[in-house]
Amino acid sequence: MLADIYGRKPMILIGIMLFLAASVLAGFAWSMPSMIAFRLLQGIGAGAVQPVAMTVVADLFPGNQRGKVQGYLASVWALSAVVGPLLGSLIIHNLPWAWVFWINVPVGLLAALGFVLFLNEEKRTRAVSIDVLGASLFATSIAALMIALTEMETTVSSSASVALVVSIAAIVAFIRQERRAEAPMVAPDLWLKRPIAFANVAVFFASMSIMGLTTFLPMYVQTVLNGSPLVAGFALTMLLLGWPCGATIASRQFARFGLRNIMITGSVCIPAGTGLLVLLTPSSSAILAGAGSLMMGFGMGLLNISALVLTQDSVSWSERGSATASNVFSRNLGSTLGAAVLGAVLTYGLAHSTNGQPITPEQLRSLLNGAGAVVTDGEAIRLALQDALHSTFVAMLVIAVLIVPACLLIPRTQLTLEMPQET
């Protein structure tokens, strides 16, 4: 929203500077609460950078070229997702841990310099009030929902009920606030546009499914299939191989097949890949797990980039920042709720094992650390984990199937062929 009011360049530079300042402070963190606070600031800065960067691409390229550029960005994300953990491991073993955060500073400064030198836009003087109340109510609702889901992982407690009531009350107040705010954080007219609404719903469910994959597939390979951490990592890496491949293919076929058809194809690939995970048994090969990961990643590549381009192409220049942010927000919210909901399914399954032996966190940690041989009744624990993780994969499949009707409800649209203009 702020990028639509004050321009892309000021907001992305502010986001970069906030992210870098928080990175420096995180390196000097003196306690866990201080680390959490500085990481929160990092998240705010990153939340400004990511959607605005995508919006800049939409400003610079027409619809028939934008997909190709967004495909490049998807490839960069996939590469960083693989290189990042490896680089972090090298830093931890050879440098003080603070450099995990401080390494962001030179990279961030170079990015900021690039925007300063090469991103030219007219100075904006539009004066609009900021919807601080709406943002506060929304943050309260999401935070309370996270607390409720966390508390419900084992049993429904009074604190979980109170948190759920607070979440519902805050979201109701938020909707009322957005209807009367001069510059709402979430413009109802924007979110209710049919292409944007169903594209965001599809991305939301897809992100929930992918969060389950990245969280629980390595656990399954290590504990149930007795695979090494390296094998588990390779199974998950197939996701990062399929994703940029799907995004690249989609970006080159927009004009030929249309955004809607590509999204529908992606929506079918994701539950198909999840279905392969449901078929996993203790005697399965890790290759089957990798195949499911590859197919889900390919589907996400097709779906995400098409949904982003569709969202950006459905609005004018003055709304493009908000529209892009709605797409990124749907992804992040789906990931957050996916972790909470699927984590609750797993926790319930572990606590109510069919063999009558609940699994403690210590036992699970021992298996993940490779000490499963010394755990009493290790084989029984693995079978219980098979049941619990199988239930989690089934829940993932149910969520993934919901992506299909969301994509089918998206209307057919034509890509903008002209260079986008400011309005």
PDB file of N, CA and C in Angstrom, residues 134-191:
ATOM      1  N   GLY A 134      -6.035  -0.627  11.265  1.00  0.00           N
ATOM      2  CA  GLY A 134      -6.292  -1.852  10.520  1.00  0.00           C
ATOM      3  C   GLY A 134      -5.126  -2.822  10.606  1.00  0.00           C
ATOM      4  N   ALA A 135      -3.902  -2.300  10.461  1.00  0.00           N
ATOM      5  CA  ALA A 135      -2.720  -3.156  10.551  1.00  0.00           C
ATOM      6  C   ALA A 135      -2.601  -3.786  11.931  1.00  0.00           C
ATOM      7  N   SER A 136      -2.910  -3.005  12.974  1.00  0.00           N
ATOM      8  CA  SER A 136      -2.813  -3.524  14.347  1.00  0.00           C
ATOM      9  C   SER A 136      -3.849  -4.613  14.599  1.00  0.00           C
ATOM     10  N   LEU A 137      -5.063  -4.396  14.130  1.00  0.00           N
ATOM     11  CA  LEU A 137      -6.110  -5.401  14.320  1.00  0.00           C
ATOM     12  C   LEU A 137      -5.789  -6.693  13.572  1.00  0.00           C
ATOM     13  N   PHE A 138      -5.261  -6.546  12.377  1.00  0.00           N
ATOM     14  CA  PHE A 138      -4.930  -7.737  11.594  1.00  0.00           C
ATOM     15  C   PHE A 138      -3.802  -8.526  12.248  1.00  0.00           C
ATOM     16  N   ALA A 139      -2.763  -7.814  12.704  1.00  0.00           N
ATOM     17  CA  ALA A 139      -1.656  -8.489  13.380  1.00  0.00           C
ATOM     18  C   ALA A 139      -2.136  -9.200  14.641  1.00  0.00           C
ATOM     19  N   THR A 140      -3.041  -8.552  15.379  1.00  0.00           N
ATOM     20  CA  THR A 140      -3.594  -9.169  16.585  1.00  0.00           C
ATOM     21  C   THR A 140      -4.356 -10.446  16.257  1.00  0.00           C
ATOM     22  N   SER A 141      -5.151 -10.403  15.184  1.00  0.00           N
ATOM     23  CA  SER A 141      -5.935 -11.569  14.804  1.00  0.00           C
ATOM     24  C   SER A 141      -5.045 -12.746  14.426  1.00  0.00           C
ATOM     25  N   ILE A 142      -4.020 -12.504  13.608  1.00  0.00           N
ATOM     26  CA  ILE A 142      -3.139 -13.583  13.163  1.00  0.00           C
ATOM     27  C   ILE A 142      -2.329 -14.135  14.331  1.00  0.00           C
ATOM     28  N   ALA A 143      -1.818 -13.241  15.198  1.00  0.00           N
ATOM     29  CA  ALA A 143      -1.035 -13.695  16.352  1.00  0.00           C
ATOM     30  C   ALA A 143      -1.883 -14.554  17.283  1.00  0.00           C
ATOM     31  N   ALA A 144      -3.128 -14.120  17.539  1.00  0.00           N
ATOM     32  CA  ALA A 144      -4.015 -14.887  18.416  1.00  0.00           C
ATOM     33  C   ALA A 144      -4.363 -16.238  17.794  1.00  0.00           C
ATOM     34  N   LEU A 145      -4.539 -16.266  16.470  1.00  0.00           N
ATOM     35  CA  LEU A 145      -4.837 -17.528  15.793  1.00  0.00           C
ATOM     36  C   LEU A 145      -3.663 -18.499  15.916  1.00  0.00           C
ATOM     37  N   MET A 146      -2.438 -17.985  15.785  1.00  0.00           N
ATOM     38  CA  MET A 146      -1.251 -18.835  15.928  1.00  0.00           C
ATOM     39  C   MET A 146      -1.172 -19.424  17.343  1.00  0.00           C
ATOM     40  N   ILE A 147      -1.475 -18.592  18.339  1.00  0.00           N
ATOM     41  CA  ILE A 147      -1.455 -19.069  19.725  1.00  0.00           C
ATOM     42  C   ILE A 147      -2.513 -20.150  19.931  1.00  0.00           C
ATOM     43  N   ALA A 148      -3.702 -19.932  19.374  1.00  0.00           N
ATOM     44  CA  ALA A 148      -4.782 -20.914  19.521  1.00  0.00           C
ATOM     45  C   ALA A 148      -4.403 -22.255  18.897  1.00  0.00           C
ATOM     46  N   LEU A 149      -3.851 -22.215  17.683  1.00  0.00           N
ATOM     47  CA  LEU A 149      -3.471 -23.450  17.005  1.00  0.00           C
ATOM     48  C   LEU A 149      -2.344 -24.168  17.739  1.00  0.00           C
ATOM     49  N   THR A 150      -1.409 -23.393  18.282  1.00  0.00           N
ATOM     50  CA  THR A 150      -0.307 -23.995  19.039  1.00  0.00           C
ATOM     51  C   THR A 150      -0.818 -24.678  20.296  1.00  0.00           C
ATOM     52  N   GLU A 151      -1.735 -24.021  20.995  1.00  0.00           N
ATOM     53  CA  GLU A 151      -2.289 -24.586  22.222  1.00  0.00           C
ATOM     54  C   GLU A 151      -3.149 -25.822  21.934  1.00  0.00           C
ATOM     55  N   MET A 152      -3.761 -25.869  20.756  1.00  0.00           N
ATOM     56  CA  MET A 152      -4.639 -26.984  20.418  1.00  0.00           C
ATOM     57  C   MET A 152      -3.882 -28.207  19.929  1.00  0.00           C
ATOM     58  N   GLU A 153      -2.562 -28.144  19.832  1.00  0.00           N
ATOM     59  CA  GLU A 153      -1.801 -29.272  19.315  1.00  0.00           C
ATOM     60  C   GLU A 153      -1.960 -30.514  20.191  1.00  0.00           C
ATOM     61  N   THR A 154      -2.114 -30.291  21.484  1.00  0.00           N
ATOM     62  CA  THR A 154      -2.255 -31.434  22.394  1.00  0.00           C
ATOM     63  C   THR A 154      -3.695 -31.601  22.874  1.00  0.00           C
ATOM     64  N   THR A 155      -4.323 -30.526  23.312  1.00  0.00           N
ATOM     65  CA  THR A 155      -5.702 -30.581  23.793  1.00  0.00           C
ATOM     66  C   THR A 155      -6.322 -29.202  23.725  1.00  0.00           C
ATOM     67  N   VAL A 156      -7.628 -29.140  23.725  1.00  0.00           N
ATOM     68  CA  VAL A 156      -8.323 -27.852  23.697  1.00  0.00           C
ATOM     69  C   VAL A 156      -8.359 -27.303  25.115  1.00  0.00           C
ATOM     70  N   SER A 157      -7.607 -26.234  25.338  1.00  0.00           N
ATOM     71  CA  SER A 157      -7.518 -25.633  26.666  1.00  0.00           C
ATOM     72  C   SER A 157      -8.281 -24.322  26.686  1.00  0.00           C
ATOM     73  N   SER A 158      -8.432 -23.769  27.897  1.00  0.00           N
ATOM     74  CA  SER A 158      -9.123 -22.483  28.033  1.00  0.00           C
ATOM     75  C   SER A 158      -8.348 -21.369  27.361  1.00  0.00           C
ATOM     76  N   SER A 159      -7.010 -21.427  27.440  1.00  0.00           N
ATOM     77  CA  SER A 159      -6.195 -20.391  26.800  1.00  0.00           C
ATOM     78  C   SER A 159      -6.359 -20.443  25.279  1.00  0.00           C
ATOM     79  N   ALA A 160      -6.470 -21.655  24.713  1.00  0.00           N
ATOM     80  CA  ALA A 160      -6.687 -21.778  23.275  1.00  0.00           C
ATOM     81  C   ALA A 160      -8.043 -21.193  22.877  1.00  0.00           C
ATOM     82  N   SER A 161      -9.059 -21.446  23.694  1.00  0.00           N
ATOM     83  CA  SER A 161     -10.392 -20.911  23.405  1.00  0.00           C
ATOM     84  C   SER A 161     -10.404 -19.394  23.458  1.00  0.00           C
ATOM     85  N   VAL A 162      -9.737 -18.835  24.467  1.00  0.00           N
ATOM     86  CA  VAL A 162      -9.675 -17.377  24.593  1.00  0.00           C
ATOM     87  C   VAL A 162      -8.947 -16.773  23.398  1.00  0.00           C
ATOM     88  N   ALA A 163      -7.824 -17.392  23.005  1.00  0.00           N
ATOM     89  CA  ALA A 163      -7.063 -16.887  21.866  1.00  0.00           C
ATOM     90  C   ALA A 163      -7.886 -16.937  20.588  1.00  0.00           C
ATOM     91  N   LEU A 164      -8.679 -17.993  20.418  1.00  0.00           N
ATOM     92  CA  LEU A 164      -9.515 -18.121  19.222  1.00  0.00           C
ATOM     93  C   LEU A 164     -10.591 -17.049  19.197  1.00  0.00           C
ATOM     94  N   VAL A 165     -11.197 -16.780  20.355  1.00  0.00           N
ATOM     95  CA  VAL A 165     -12.214 -15.722  20.439  1.00  0.00           C
ATOM     96  C   VAL A 165     -11.604 -14.366  20.114  1.00  0.00           C
ATOM     97  N   VAL A 166     -10.404 -14.094  20.648  1.00  0.00           N
ATOM     98  CA  VAL A 166      -9.711 -12.834  20.368  1.00  0.00           C
ATOM     99  C   VAL A 166      -9.423 -12.708  18.872  1.00  0.00           C
ATOM    100  N   SER A 167      -8.997 -13.808  18.255  1.00  0.00           N
ATOM    101  CA  SER A 167      -8.695 -13.785  16.822  1.00  0.00           C
ATOM    102  C   SER A 167      -9.935 -13.455  16.000  1.00  0.00           C
ATOM    103  N   ILE A 168     -11.056 -14.089  16.324  1.00  0.00           N
ATOM    104  CA  ILE A 168     -12.300 -13.842  15.575  1.00  0.00           C
ATOM    105  C   ILE A 168     -12.781 -12.407  15.775  1.00  0.00           C
ATOM    106  N   ALA A 169     -12.720 -11.936  17.031  1.00  0.00           N
ATOM    107  CA  ALA A 169     -13.166 -10.571  17.313  1.00  0.00           C
ATOM    108  C   ALA A 169     -12.291  -9.549  16.583  1.00  0.00           C
ATOM    109  N   ALA A 170     -10.986  -9.797  16.572  1.00  0.00           N
ATOM    110  CA  ALA A 170     -10.067  -8.860  15.916  1.00  0.00           C
ATOM    111  C   ALA A 170     -10.281  -8.838  14.412  1.00  0.00           C
ATOM    112  N   ILE A 171     -10.541 -10.005  13.797  1.00  0.00           N
ATOM    113  CA  ILE A 171     -10.730 -10.026  12.346  1.00  0.00           C
ATOM    114  C   ILE A 171     -12.054  -9.372  11.956  1.00  0.00           C
ATOM    115  N   VAL A 172     -13.084  -9.507  12.802  1.00  0.00           N
ATOM    116  CA  VAL A 172     -14.359  -8.823  12.539  1.00  0.00           C
ATOM    117  C   VAL A 172     -14.168  -7.311  12.617  1.00  0.00           C
ATOM    118  N   ALA A 173     -13.455  -6.868  13.654  1.00  0.00           N
ATOM    119  CA  ALA A 173     -13.169  -5.430  13.786  1.00  0.00           C
ATOM    120  C   ALA A 173     -12.302  -4.944  12.629  1.00  0.00           C
ATOM    121  N   PHE A 174     -11.385  -5.786  12.167  1.00  0.00           N
ATOM    122  CA  PHE A 174     -10.511  -5.420  11.053  1.00  0.00           C
ATOM    123  C   PHE A 174     -11.323  -5.205   9.775  1.00  0.00           C
ATOM    124  N   ILE A 175     -12.275  -6.103   9.500  1.00  0.00           N
ATOM    125  CA  ILE A 175     -13.096  -5.970   8.296  1.00  0.00           C
ATOM    126  C   ILE A 175     -13.918  -4.682   8.341  1.00  0.00           C
ATOM    127  N   ARG A 176     -14.472  -4.376   9.495  1.00  0.00           N
ATOM    128  CA  ARG A 176     -15.240  -3.127   9.635  1.00  0.00           C
ATOM    129  C   ARG A 176     -14.338  -1.912   9.433  1.00  0.00           C
ATOM    130  N   GLN A 177     -13.132  -1.978   9.971  1.00  0.00           N
ATOM    131  CA  GLN A 177     -12.199  -0.865   9.818  1.00  0.00           C
ATOM    132  C   GLN A 177     -11.813  -0.653   8.358  1.00  0.00           C
ATOM    133  N   GLU A 178     -11.586  -1.748   7.625  1.00  0.00           N
ATOM    134  CA  GLU A 178     -11.173  -1.631   6.228  1.00  0.00           C
ATOM    135  C   GLU A 178     -12.267  -1.038   5.353  1.00  0.00           C
ATOM    136  N   ARG A 179     -13.513  -1.246   5.733  1.00  0.00           N
ATOM    137  CA  ARG A 179     -14.615  -0.709   4.934  1.00  0.00           C
ATOM    138  C   ARG A 179     -14.757   0.801   5.067  1.00  0.00           C
ATOM    139  N   ARG A 180     -14.263   1.344   6.180  1.00  0.00           N
ATOM    140  CA  ARG A 180     -14.448   2.784   6.389  1.00  0.00           C
ATOM    141  C   ARG A 180     -13.152   3.579   6.324  1.00  0.00           C
ATOM    142  N   ALA A 181     -11.997   2.911   6.232  1.00  0.00           N
ATOM    143  CA  ALA A 181     -10.713   3.608   6.202  1.00  0.00           C
ATOM    144  C   ALA A 181     -10.518   4.313   4.865  1.00  0.00           C
ATOM    145  N   GLU A 182      -9.865   5.478   4.903  1.00  0.00           N
ATOM    146  CA  GLU A 182      -9.608   6.239   3.678  1.00  0.00           C
ATOM    147  C   GLU A 182      -8.642   5.480   2.765  1.00  0.00           C
ATOM    148  N   ALA A 183      -7.578   4.945   3.347  1.00  0.00           N
ATOM    149  CA  ALA A 183      -6.600   4.145   2.604  1.00  0.00           C
ATOM    150  C   ALA A 183      -6.428   2.824   3.337  1.00  0.00           C
ATOM    151  N   PRO A 184      -7.355   1.887   3.149  1.00  0.00           N
ATOM    152  CA  PRO A 184      -7.315   0.640   3.912  1.00  0.00           C
ATOM    153  C   PRO A 184      -6.062  -0.185   3.613  1.00  0.00           C
ATOM    154  N   MET A 185      -5.595  -0.898   4.633  1.00  0.00           N
ATOM    155  CA  MET A 185      -4.456  -1.793   4.448  1.00  0.00           C
ATOM    156  C   MET A 185      -4.801  -2.881   3.443  1.00  0.00           C
ATOM    157  N   VAL A 186      -5.998  -3.406   3.528  1.00  0.00           N
ATOM    158  CA  VAL A 186      -6.500  -4.410   2.591  1.00  0.00           C
ATOM    159  C   VAL A 186      -7.775  -3.855   1.968  1.00  0.00           C
ATOM    160  N   ALA A 187      -7.664  -3.331   0.760  1.00  0.00           N
ATOM    161  CA  ALA A 187      -8.830  -2.734   0.110  1.00  0.00           C
ATOM    162  C   ALA A 187      -9.832  -3.823  -0.257  1.00  0.00           C
ATOM    163  N   PRO A 188     -11.053  -3.778   0.302  1.00  0.00           N
ATOM    164  CA  PRO A 188     -12.044  -4.831   0.002  1.00  0.00           C
ATOM    165  C   PRO A 188     -12.330  -4.974  -1.480  1.00  0.00           C
ATOM    166  N   ASP A 189     -12.411  -3.838  -2.200  1.00  0.00           N
ATOM    167  CA  ASP A 189     -12.699  -3.905  -3.639  1.00  0.00           C
ATOM    168  C   ASP A 189     -11.598  -4.637  -4.386  1.00  0.00           C
ATOM    169  N   LEU A 190     -10.355  -4.472  -3.916  1.00  0.00           N
ATOM    170  CA  LEU A 190      -9.232  -5.127  -4.577  1.00  0.00           C
ATOM    171  C   LEU A 190      -9.256  -6.627  -4.326  1.00  0.00           C
ATOM    172  N   TRP A 191      -9.410  -7.020  -3.064  1.00  0.00           N
ATOM    173  CA  TRP A 191      -9.365  -8.432  -2.706  1.00  0.00           C
ATOM    174  C   TRP A 191     -10.562  -9.203  -3.239  1.00  0.00           C
TER     175      TRP A 191
END
